[in-house]
Amino acid sequence: MVDVILGLQWGDEGKGKIVDFFAPNYDLVARFQGGPNAGHTLYVEDKKVVLHQIPSGIFHQNTINLIGGGVVLDPVTLKRECDLVASFGIDVKKNLYISERTNIIVPTHRALDKASETSKGTEKIGSTLKGIGPAYMDKTGRNAIRVGDILDKSFITNYIKLRLKHQRLLDNFHFNEDISGWEDEFFDAIEFLRTLNVVNGEYFINNKISQGQKILAEGAQGSMLDIDFGTFPYVTSSNTISAGVCTGLGVAPQKINEVIGVSKAYCTRVGSGPFPTELFDATGEELRKIGAEFGATTGRPRRCGWIDLVALQYACMINGVTKIVMTKADVLDSFDKLSMCTSYLINDEEKKEVPFAISKVKIEPLYQSFDGWSTDTTAIKESAKLPATMNTYIKFINEFVGAPVKYVSNGPGREQIVAL
Ligand code: GDP
Ligand code: IMO
Ligand code: MG
């Protein structure tokens, strides 16, 4: 069976740490979508590591990792990351597999991302500029080059054809930066990619399922950034929700078991787009400071606010969440009063649903207030020691969203997690 760990908000919920924590219980960890726009942070031997392409199970010697066909892969980022992982004594040639169907991000995808964002002016998405949108566009446009293609003689011809197509688009954008340096490192990385384990991902994973092995699917981004169900157009270009596991890995829906949703105890977003509970005051600044809320991929300050239960309930519904992991609970340790958004006021009407036009309508969040726990929780290991006010906070979430919080993460470290 396949369990899933995915983000329930706008990304950066702490998925990397949680996948790393659960990985020893699994034979295989597989990324099913997204690309190097992801930045998943974990601590290995007390050293901070940020993974962009490699699944977060890679630091466990007995866990195999797969980059699934639903992912878009930047070979340059992958090579750099393989070197980093190898410096911890991990043999990527043994523990990492890549699906033939994985789409490749070429240098002109990054250029197109930049050109497209620039052309949007004040309406820009706030993309990470890693070439994600253009790479997925070439997938649905049926132009993409996939990992399986790099072993084929026609690879260079196809690459040149694609590059020419992109060049015409770039000319339209009047983009004339010299990207020849990017191309040199790209071909160097393609050579490296040829030395890795490229497999038929769908047989690889289904054979493991038939053998009774345990599989964990790792999501990137968050449900509110899903291309179909997120705050469109301020979203990423893939299906970040549990349905993406089926298309991204070639796994049938009946094979999916637990869907573990990760949510911060509050809320953040990086990049543009609607964020009903965003705080522009000293409290927002406090959350950013205590939570060290700066993007793991781009370093941009994250926008911060109170937890949005309307959006969280929606995310639990479309994902079929069976368990929630609440991360960064410790960030709230010093707040006297906490708030949770329980409805939206839209055109003077109170709503408990995420509206279609979330990017266009004015939303006033309505809050319920809670006492803070005003306790340092970072060293707590057992649920019985958690403050009563935290239990009240959690119980309210469970009832509101219809899924239970089963773990509380109380610090960035591997061991800072409490099972409820
Ligand atoms: P991801 O993209 O979902 O994997 O999340 P990121 O790695 O982008 O951002 C999460 C940040 O919060 C990282 O810096 C983590 O080290 C950190 N983090 C994760 N869990 C906790 C927690 O429970 N408490 C605190 N204080 N930090 C955490
Ligand atoms: P992880 O996996 C947070 C955001 C970008 C931008 C929008 C589109 O670390 O949670 P893209 O580069 O996909 O074209 O950007 O999505 N975004 C993320 N925000 N965490 C991420 O990944 C993100 N990946 C993309 O900031 O607003
Ligand atoms: Mg991140």
Short mmCIF file of C-alpha atoms and ligand atoms in Angstrom, two decimals:
data_model
loop_
_atom_site.label_atom_id
_atom_site.label_comp_id
_atom_site.label_asym_id
_atom_site.label_seq_id
_atom_site.Cartn_x
_atom_site.Cartn_y
_atom_site.Cartn_z
CA MET A 1 0.00 0.00 0.00
CA VAL A 2 0.97 3.59 -0.51
CA ASP A 3 0.75 6.26 2.19
CA VAL A 4 0.99 9.90 1.22
CA ILE A 5 2.48 12.94 2.93
CA LEU A 6 1.48 16.26 1.43
CA GLY A 7 1.08 19.93 2.30
CA LEU A 8 -2.34 21.32 3.23
CA GLN A 9 -1.56 25.03 2.94
CA TRP A 10 0.57 27.08 0.53
CA GLY A 11 3.73 25.00 0.85
CA ASP A 12 6.61 24.95 3.35
CA GLU A 13 4.52 23.21 6.00
CA GLY A 14 7.53 21.13 7.05
CA LYS A 15 6.93 18.14 4.74
CA GLY A 16 10.67 17.44 4.42
CA LYS A 17 11.13 16.97 8.15
CA ILE A 18 8.02 14.82 8.45
CA VAL A 19 8.95 12.58 5.49
CA ASP A 20 12.45 12.16 6.94
CA PHE A 21 10.88 11.23 10.30
CA PHE A 22 8.57 8.56 8.85
CA ALA A 23 10.96 7.28 6.15
CA PRO A 24 12.53 4.47 8.29
CA ASN A 25 9.07 2.80 8.32
CA TYR A 26 9.04 2.59 4.51
CA ASP A 27 10.91 0.65 1.81
CA LEU A 28 10.45 3.36 -0.80
CA VAL A 29 9.86 7.13 -0.75
CA ALA A 30 8.63 8.59 -4.04
CA ARG A 31 8.16 12.21 -5.14
CA PHE A 32 5.10 12.41 -7.41
CA GLN A 33 5.03 16.01 -8.71
CA GLY A 34 6.68 19.41 -8.69
CA GLY A 35 10.32 20.10 -9.28
CA PRO A 36 13.13 22.25 -7.91
CA ASN A 37 10.59 24.91 -6.87
CA ALA A 38 10.32 22.72 -3.76
CA GLY A 39 12.69 23.25 -0.85
CA HIS A 40 12.35 20.52 1.78
CA THR A 41 14.42 21.10 4.91
CA LEU A 42 15.66 18.36 7.19
CA TYR A 43 18.41 17.97 9.74
CA VAL A 44 20.97 15.22 9.32
CA GLU A 45 23.64 14.83 11.98
CA ASP A 46 22.57 18.31 13.16
CA LYS A 47 23.35 19.77 9.76
CA LYS A 48 20.62 21.59 7.86
CA VAL A 49 19.96 20.12 4.42
CA VAL A 50 17.52 21.48 1.85
CA LEU A 51 16.35 19.05 -0.84
CA HIS A 52 14.79 20.30 -4.07
CA GLN A 53 14.63 17.23 -6.32
CA ILE A 54 15.61 14.17 -4.31
CA PRO A 55 12.92 12.65 -2.05
CA SER A 56 13.37 13.31 1.65
CA GLY A 57 13.89 9.62 2.49
CA ILE A 58 17.39 9.64 0.98
CA PHE A 59 19.25 9.84 4.29
CA HIS A 60 18.05 6.41 5.43
CA GLN A 61 20.34 3.69 4.09
CA ASN A 62 17.53 1.10 3.93
CA THR A 63 15.02 3.29 2.11
CA ILE A 64 15.00 3.46 -1.69
CA ASN A 65 13.96 6.76 -3.28
CA LEU A 66 12.17 7.35 -6.58
CA ILE A 67 11.71 10.51 -8.59
CA GLY A 68 8.35 9.78 -10.24
CA GLY A 69 7.12 10.54 -13.73
CA GLY A 70 4.94 13.41 -12.52
CA VAL A 71 8.02 15.38 -11.46
CA VAL A 72 9.82 17.95 -13.62
CA LEU A 73 13.55 17.43 -13.24
CA ASP A 74 16.35 19.96 -13.53
CA PRO A 75 19.45 17.82 -14.14
CA VAL A 76 21.74 20.62 -12.90
CA THR A 77 19.96 20.84 -9.53
CA LEU A 78 19.88 17.04 -9.31
CA LYS A 79 23.63 16.71 -9.89
CA ARG A 80 24.41 19.35 -7.27
CA GLU A 81 22.08 17.63 -4.81
CA CYS A 82 23.55 14.18 -5.47
CA ASP A 83 26.98 15.60 -4.59
CA LEU A 84 25.55 17.03 -1.35
CA VAL A 85 23.87 13.75 -0.40
CA ALA A 86 27.03 11.79 -1.24
CA SER A 87 28.97 13.99 1.18
CA PHE A 88 26.90 12.32 3.95
CA GLY A 89 28.05 8.89 2.78
CA ILE A 90 24.86 8.05 0.86
CA ASP A 91 25.33 6.11 -2.36
CA VAL A 92 22.85 7.69 -4.80
CA LYS A 93 23.69 5.06 -7.42
CA LYS A 94 22.24 2.52 -5.03
CA ASN A 95 19.43 4.42 -3.29
CA LEU A 96 18.02 6.73 -5.97
CA TYR A 97 15.87 5.78 -8.98
CA ILE A 98 14.35 8.03 -11.63
CA SER A 99 11.34 7.27 -13.78
CA GLU A 100 11.84 7.33 -17.56
CA ARG A 101 8.70 9.43 -17.81
CA THR A 102 10.05 12.31 -15.70
CA ASN A 103 10.03 15.49 -17.77
CA ILE A 104 13.28 17.41 -18.11
CA ILE A 105 13.64 21.12 -17.40
CA VAL A 106 15.94 22.60 -20.05
CA PRO A 107 17.76 25.95 -19.69
CA THR A 108 15.28 27.76 -21.96
CA HIS A 109 12.43 26.74 -19.60
CA ARG A 110 14.08 28.83 -16.91
CA ALA A 111 14.52 31.71 -19.35
CA LEU A 112 10.86 31.44 -20.39
CA ASP A 113 9.74 31.44 -16.75
CA LYS A 114 11.66 34.67 -16.17
CA ALA A 115 10.42 36.29 -19.39
CA SER A 116 6.81 35.32 -18.68
CA GLU A 117 6.90 36.60 -15.09
CA THR A 118 8.48 39.89 -16.16
CA SER A 119 5.77 40.37 -18.77
CA LYS A 120 3.03 39.97 -16.12
CA GLY A 121 4.21 43.10 -14.27
CA THR A 122 2.21 43.67 -11.08
CA GLU A 123 0.19 40.50 -11.72
CA LYS A 124 3.21 38.24 -11.51
CA ILE A 125 2.75 34.85 -9.79
CA GLY A 126 5.89 35.20 -7.71
CA SER A 127 7.29 32.05 -9.33
CA THR A 128 10.51 30.55 -8.05
CA LEU A 129 11.77 30.97 -11.66
CA LYS A 130 13.00 27.38 -11.79
CA GLY A 131 11.27 26.73 -15.13
CA ILE A 132 8.36 24.78 -13.65
CA GLY A 133 5.47 26.39 -15.57
CA PRO A 134 7.16 26.23 -19.00
CA ALA A 135 8.28 22.61 -18.40
CA TYR A 136 4.72 21.48 -17.55
CA MET A 137 3.45 23.48 -20.53
CA ASP A 138 5.73 21.45 -22.79
CA LYS A 139 4.39 18.28 -21.20
CA THR A 140 0.74 19.13 -21.87
CA GLY A 141 1.77 20.68 -25.21
CA ARG A 142 3.42 17.33 -26.05
CA ASN A 143 6.83 18.81 -26.78
CA ALA A 144 8.76 17.70 -23.71
CA ILE A 145 11.95 15.69 -23.49
CA ARG A 146 11.78 12.99 -20.83
CA VAL A 147 14.51 11.24 -18.88
CA GLY A 148 14.04 8.06 -20.95
CA ASP A 149 14.82 10.10 -24.08
CA ILE A 150 18.35 11.05 -23.06
CA LEU A 151 19.49 7.48 -23.75
CA ASP A 152 18.19 7.73 -27.31
CA LYS A 153 20.28 8.83 -30.32
CA SER A 154 17.70 11.47 -31.30
CA PHE A 155 18.12 13.32 -27.98
CA ILE A 156 20.32 16.13 -29.34
CA THR A 157 18.15 16.69 -32.42
CA ASN A 158 15.04 16.85 -30.23
CA TYR A 159 16.76 19.18 -27.80
CA ILE A 160 17.74 21.56 -30.62
CA LYS A 161 14.18 21.51 -32.01
CA LEU A 162 12.77 22.36 -28.59
CA ARG A 163 15.34 25.08 -28.04
CA LEU A 164 14.41 26.69 -31.39
CA LYS A 165 10.74 26.62 -30.44
CA HIS A 166 11.59 28.29 -27.15
CA GLN A 167 13.84 30.83 -28.86
CA ARG A 168 10.91 32.07 -30.95
CA LEU A 169 8.85 32.55 -27.78
CA LEU A 170 11.75 34.29 -26.05
CA ASP A 171 12.13 36.64 -29.03
CA ASN A 172 8.46 37.56 -28.64
CA PHE A 173 9.18 38.46 -25.02
CA HIS A 174 12.27 40.47 -26.18
CA PHE A 175 14.34 38.28 -23.85
CA ASN A 176 17.98 38.49 -24.86
CA GLU A 177 20.07 37.34 -21.91
CA ASP A 178 22.99 35.08 -22.78
CA ILE A 179 22.18 31.64 -21.34
CA SER A 180 25.02 29.70 -22.99
CA GLY A 181 26.60 29.14 -19.55
CA TRP A 182 23.38 27.43 -18.40
CA GLU A 183 23.59 25.15 -21.43
CA ASP A 184 27.16 24.03 -20.62
CA GLU A 185 26.21 22.96 -17.11
CA PHE A 186 23.02 21.36 -18.46
CA PHE A 187 24.91 19.01 -20.79
CA ASP A 188 27.41 18.23 -18.10
CA ALA A 189 24.51 17.27 -15.81
CA ILE A 190 22.86 15.19 -18.55
CA GLU A 191 26.06 13.10 -18.73
CA PHE A 192 25.80 12.57 -14.97
CA LEU A 193 22.09 11.68 -15.22
CA ARG A 194 23.01 8.92 -17.69
CA THR A 195 25.00 7.22 -14.92
CA LEU A 196 22.02 7.04 -12.51
CA ASN A 197 19.30 4.34 -12.23
CA VAL A 198 16.67 5.19 -14.81
CA VAL A 199 13.70 2.82 -14.53
CA ASN A 200 10.18 2.24 -15.73
CA GLY A 201 8.65 3.95 -12.69
CA GLU A 202 5.17 2.43 -12.89
CA TYR A 203 6.39 -1.20 -13.00
CA PHE A 204 9.07 -0.39 -10.44
CA ILE A 205 6.53 0.87 -7.91
CA ASN A 206 3.73 -1.62 -8.67
CA ASN A 207 6.13 -4.55 -8.37
CA LYS A 208 7.09 -3.29 -4.95
CA ILE A 209 3.40 -2.95 -4.01
CA SER A 210 2.80 -6.58 -5.15
CA GLN A 211 5.72 -7.72 -2.99
CA GLY A 212 4.05 -6.12 0.03
CA GLN A 213 6.64 -3.37 0.39
CA LYS A 214 5.69 -0.13 2.13
CA ILE A 215 5.67 3.01 0.04
CA LEU A 216 5.47 6.65 0.99
CA ALA A 217 4.55 9.27 -1.62
CA GLU A 218 6.01 12.71 -0.90
CA GLY A 219 4.20 15.79 -2.13
CA ALA A 220 5.73 19.13 -2.93
CA GLN A 221 4.12 22.57 -2.59
CA GLY A 222 0.71 22.58 -0.91
CA SER A 223 -2.95 21.95 -1.69
CA MET A 224 -3.74 25.66 -2.05
CA LEU A 225 -1.07 25.81 -4.79
CA ASP A 226 -2.68 22.96 -6.76
CA ILE A 227 -3.13 23.86 -10.45
CA ASP A 228 -6.83 22.89 -10.38
CA PHE A 229 -7.96 23.44 -6.79
CA GLY A 230 -5.61 26.14 -5.53
CA THR A 231 -5.88 29.92 -5.61
CA PHE A 232 -5.66 30.08 -9.40
CA PRO A 233 -3.84 31.72 -11.16
CA TYR A 234 -1.51 32.13 -8.16
CA VAL A 235 -0.60 28.46 -8.06
CA THR A 236 2.07 26.10 -9.28
CA SER A 237 1.67 24.01 -12.45
CA SER A 238 1.05 20.52 -11.08
CA ASN A 239 -1.54 18.59 -9.05
CA THR A 240 -0.19 18.78 -5.54
CA ILE A 241 -3.17 16.93 -4.01
CA SER A 242 -3.50 13.19 -3.33
CA ALA A 243 -4.98 12.57 -6.80
CA GLY A 244 -1.54 13.57 -8.15
CA VAL A 245 -0.08 10.42 -6.59
CA CYS A 246 -2.00 8.27 -9.09
CA THR A 247 -0.97 10.21 -12.18
CA GLY A 248 2.50 11.05 -10.92
CA LEU A 249 3.51 7.53 -9.98
CA GLY A 250 1.17 5.24 -11.92
CA VAL A 251 -0.49 3.96 -8.78
CA ALA A 252 -4.20 3.03 -8.72
CA PRO A 253 -6.48 4.87 -6.25
CA GLN A 254 -7.32 1.67 -4.33
CA LYS A 255 -3.62 1.34 -3.49
CA ILE A 256 -3.64 4.58 -1.50
CA ASN A 257 -3.96 4.04 2.22
CA GLU A 258 -3.21 6.90 4.65
CA VAL A 259 -3.21 10.48 3.42
CA ILE A 260 -1.16 12.40 5.96
CA GLY A 261 -1.65 16.14 5.62
CA VAL A 262 0.94 18.53 7.00
CA SER A 263 -0.20 21.92 8.29
CA LYS A 264 1.55 24.58 10.30
CA ALA A 265 -0.14 25.66 13.53
CA TYR A 266 -0.44 29.03 11.76
CA CYS A 267 -0.14 29.87 8.09
CA THR A 268 2.42 31.18 5.60
CA ARG A 269 2.66 31.86 1.91
CA VAL A 270 5.56 32.89 -0.32
CA GLY A 271 4.94 34.63 -3.66
CA SER A 272 1.84 36.50 -4.77
CA GLY A 273 -1.85 35.68 -4.47
CA PRO A 274 -4.70 35.60 -1.98
CA PHE A 275 -4.00 34.82 1.66
CA PRO A 276 -7.11 35.76 3.67
CA THR A 277 -5.50 35.53 7.13
CA GLU A 278 -2.28 37.37 6.28
CA LEU A 279 -1.17 39.70 9.09
CA PHE A 280 0.51 42.96 8.19
CA ASP A 281 1.11 43.98 11.79
CA ALA A 282 3.60 43.23 14.58
CA THR A 283 2.05 39.76 15.14
CA GLY A 284 2.81 38.81 11.53
CA GLU A 285 6.36 40.07 11.98
CA GLU A 286 6.66 38.06 15.22
CA LEU A 287 5.56 34.85 13.46
CA ARG A 288 8.10 35.45 10.69
CA LYS A 289 10.88 36.12 13.19
CA ILE A 290 10.21 33.23 15.58
CA GLY A 291 9.31 30.81 12.78
CA ALA A 292 12.36 31.88 10.70
CA GLU A 293 9.94 32.22 7.81
CA PHE A 294 12.20 32.74 4.83
CA GLY A 295 11.88 30.61 1.66
CA ALA A 296 14.07 27.49 1.55
CA THR A 297 14.42 27.81 -2.24
CA THR A 298 14.54 31.55 -2.87
CA GLY A 299 15.24 33.08 0.56
CA ARG A 300 12.23 35.41 0.16
CA PRO A 301 10.44 36.43 3.40
CA ARG A 302 7.28 34.36 3.81
CA ARG A 303 3.98 36.13 4.37
CA CYS A 304 2.57 35.07 7.78
CA GLY A 305 -0.84 34.90 9.44
CA TRP A 306 -3.19 32.87 11.64
CA ILE A 307 -4.32 29.39 10.67
CA ASP A 308 -7.17 29.40 8.15
CA LEU A 309 -9.59 26.59 9.04
CA VAL A 310 -11.86 27.30 6.06
CA ALA A 311 -8.96 26.61 3.70
CA LEU A 312 -7.72 23.71 5.85
CA GLN A 313 -11.11 21.98 5.86
CA TYR A 314 -11.23 22.39 2.07
CA ALA A 315 -7.75 20.87 1.72
CA CYS A 316 -8.71 17.91 3.95
CA MET A 317 -11.82 17.35 1.85
CA ILE A 318 -10.14 17.29 -1.58
CA ASN A 319 -7.24 15.16 -0.36
CA GLY A 320 -9.20 12.68 1.75
CA VAL A 321 -6.86 13.40 4.65
CA THR A 322 -6.86 10.65 7.27
CA LYS A 323 -4.32 12.20 9.68
CA ILE A 324 -2.86 15.64 10.22
CA VAL A 325 0.62 16.51 11.39
CA MET A 326 0.64 19.97 12.96
CA THR A 327 4.08 21.50 12.58
CA LYS A 328 5.77 24.53 14.09
CA ALA A 329 3.50 24.45 17.15
CA ASP A 330 6.51 25.73 19.14
CA VAL A 331 6.47 28.96 17.13
CA LEU A 332 3.27 29.87 19.00
CA ASP A 333 4.84 29.16 22.42
CA SER A 334 5.19 32.82 23.39
CA PHE A 335 1.84 34.17 22.19
CA ASP A 336 -0.76 34.98 24.92
CA LYS A 337 -3.67 34.92 22.52
CA LEU A 338 -4.14 32.91 19.33
CA SER A 339 -6.72 33.19 16.59
CA MET A 340 -8.17 30.73 14.08
CA CYS A 341 -10.15 31.82 11.05
CA THR A 342 -13.50 30.01 11.10
CA SER A 343 -15.34 31.81 8.28
CA TYR A 344 -14.95 34.39 5.52
CA LEU A 345 -17.02 37.55 5.23
CA ILE A 346 -17.58 38.13 1.50
CA ASN A 347 -19.88 40.95 0.35
CA ASP A 348 -21.39 41.08 3.87
CA GLU A 349 -22.20 37.38 3.80
CA GLU A 350 -20.56 34.87 6.11
CA LYS A 351 -19.18 31.84 4.22
CA LYS A 352 -17.50 28.63 5.33
CA GLU A 353 -16.35 27.61 1.85
CA VAL A 354 -13.38 28.58 -0.29
CA PRO A 355 -14.88 30.63 -3.13
CA PHE A 356 -14.10 30.06 -6.82
CA ALA A 357 -13.11 33.71 -7.20
CA ILE A 358 -10.77 33.72 -4.20
CA SER A 359 -8.21 35.70 -6.21
CA LYS A 360 -10.74 38.40 -7.09
CA VAL A 361 -13.18 38.91 -4.18
CA LYS A 362 -12.39 40.79 -1.00
CA ILE A 363 -12.36 38.40 1.95
CA GLU A 364 -12.53 39.49 5.55
CA PRO A 365 -11.50 36.59 7.80
CA LEU A 366 -13.64 36.08 10.92
CA TYR A 367 -11.74 34.69 13.88
CA GLN A 368 -12.31 32.71 17.01
CA SER A 369 -9.91 33.57 19.79
CA PHE A 370 -8.00 31.04 21.94
CA ASP A 371 -5.69 31.26 24.92
CA GLY A 372 -2.06 30.63 24.10
CA TRP A 373 -0.03 28.09 26.08
CA SER A 374 2.80 30.44 27.03
CA THR A 375 5.08 27.44 27.67
CA ASP A 376 8.31 26.35 26.04
CA THR A 377 7.18 23.14 24.35
CA THR A 378 10.35 22.37 22.37
CA ALA A 379 11.63 19.65 24.71
CA ILE A 380 8.30 17.84 25.22
CA LYS A 381 8.32 14.22 24.08
CA GLU A 382 5.00 12.84 25.38
CA SER A 383 1.49 13.97 24.61
CA ALA A 384 0.52 13.92 28.31
CA LYS A 385 2.99 16.78 28.88
CA LEU A 386 1.53 19.06 26.23
CA PRO A 387 -0.22 22.12 27.71
CA ALA A 388 -4.00 21.85 28.13
CA THR A 389 -4.53 25.01 26.06
CA MET A 390 -2.70 23.34 23.15
CA ASN A 391 -5.03 20.36 23.44
CA THR A 392 -8.02 22.71 23.28
CA TYR A 393 -6.53 24.34 20.17
CA ILE A 394 -6.00 20.94 18.53
CA LYS A 395 -9.42 19.58 19.48
CA PHE A 396 -11.05 22.58 17.82
CA ILE A 397 -9.08 21.94 14.61
CA ASN A 398 -10.01 18.23 14.60
CA GLU A 399 -13.71 19.01 14.90
CA PHE A 400 -13.67 21.84 12.39
CA VAL A 401 -11.79 20.07 9.59
CA GLY A 402 -13.08 16.54 10.22
CA ALA A 403 -9.64 14.92 10.41
CA PRO A 404 -7.54 14.30 13.52
CA VAL A 405 -4.22 15.89 14.36
CA LYS A 406 -2.13 12.82 15.24
CA TYR A 407 1.32 14.39 15.60
CA VAL A 408 2.60 17.73 16.81
CA SER A 409 5.99 18.90 15.61
CA ASN A 410 7.65 21.11 18.20
CA GLY A 411 10.93 22.07 16.56
CA PRO A 412 12.93 21.53 13.37
CA GLY A 413 14.93 18.58 14.77
CA ARG A 414 14.26 14.96 13.81
CA GLU A 415 13.34 14.00 17.36
CA GLN A 416 11.10 17.03 17.99
CA ILE A 417 7.76 15.39 17.31
CA VAL A 418 5.04 14.23 19.69
CA ALA A 419 2.56 11.46 18.82
CA LEU A 420 -0.93 12.13 20.18
P1 GDP B 1 8.64 21.96 3.31
O1 GDP B 1 8.83 22.63 2.01
O2 GDP B 1 7.18 21.64 3.57
O3 GDP B 1 9.50 20.74 3.50
O4 GDP B 1 9.05 23.01 4.43
P2 GDP B 1 10.37 23.96 4.40
O5 GDP B 1 11.55 23.14 4.64
O6 GDP B 1 10.35 24.81 3.20
O7 GDP B 1 10.04 24.93 5.61
C1 GDP B 1 9.82 24.45 6.89
C2 GDP B 1 10.82 25.14 7.84
O8 GDP B 1 10.40 24.96 9.16
C3 GDP B 1 12.21 24.54 7.76
O9 GDP B 1 13.14 25.54 8.04
C4 GDP B 1 12.19 23.49 8.87
O10 GDP B 1 13.49 23.22 9.39
C5 GDP B 1 11.35 24.17 9.90
N1 GDP B 1 10.52 23.29 10.73
C6 GDP B 1 9.89 22.13 10.41
N2 GDP B 1 9.14 21.70 11.45
C7 GDP B 1 9.31 22.60 12.44
C8 GDP B 1 8.77 22.71 13.76
O11 GDP B 1 7.97 21.91 14.22
N3 GDP B 1 9.18 23.80 14.48
C9 GDP B 1 10.04 24.73 14.00
N4 GDP B 1 10.37 25.75 14.79
N5 GDP B 1 10.56 24.65 12.78
C10 GDP B 1 10.18 23.60 12.00
P1 IMO B 2 7.63 23.29 -1.06
O1 IMO B 2 7.60 21.92 -1.68
C1 IMO B 2 6.09 27.37 -1.10
C2 IMO B 2 5.01 29.05 -4.99
C3 IMO B 2 5.86 30.19 -5.54
C4 IMO B 2 4.83 30.92 -6.37
C5 IMO B 2 3.97 29.80 -6.94
C6 IMO B 2 4.38 29.35 -8.33
O2 IMO B 2 8.95 23.70 -0.53
O3 IMO B 2 6.50 23.48 -0.10
P2 IMO B 2 6.44 28.08 -9.41
O4 IMO B 2 7.90 28.19 -9.17
O5 IMO B 2 5.87 26.75 -9.11
O6 IMO B 2 6.04 28.59 -10.76
O7 IMO B 2 5.77 29.12 -8.36
O8 IMO B 2 4.12 28.71 -6.05
N1 IMO B 2 5.77 27.83 -4.64
C7 IMO B 2 6.01 27.45 -3.38
N2 IMO B 2 5.72 28.05 -2.21
N3 IMO B 2 6.68 26.16 -1.11
C8 IMO B 2 6.94 25.53 -2.28
O9 IMO B 2 7.39 24.27 -2.33
C9 IMO B 2 6.64 26.19 -3.49
N4 IMO B 2 6.79 25.89 -4.80
C10 IMO B 2 6.24 26.90 -5.49
O10 IMO B 2 6.38 30.97 -4.52
O11 IMO B 2 4.01 31.70 -5.53
MG MG B 3 9.68 24.37 1.25
#
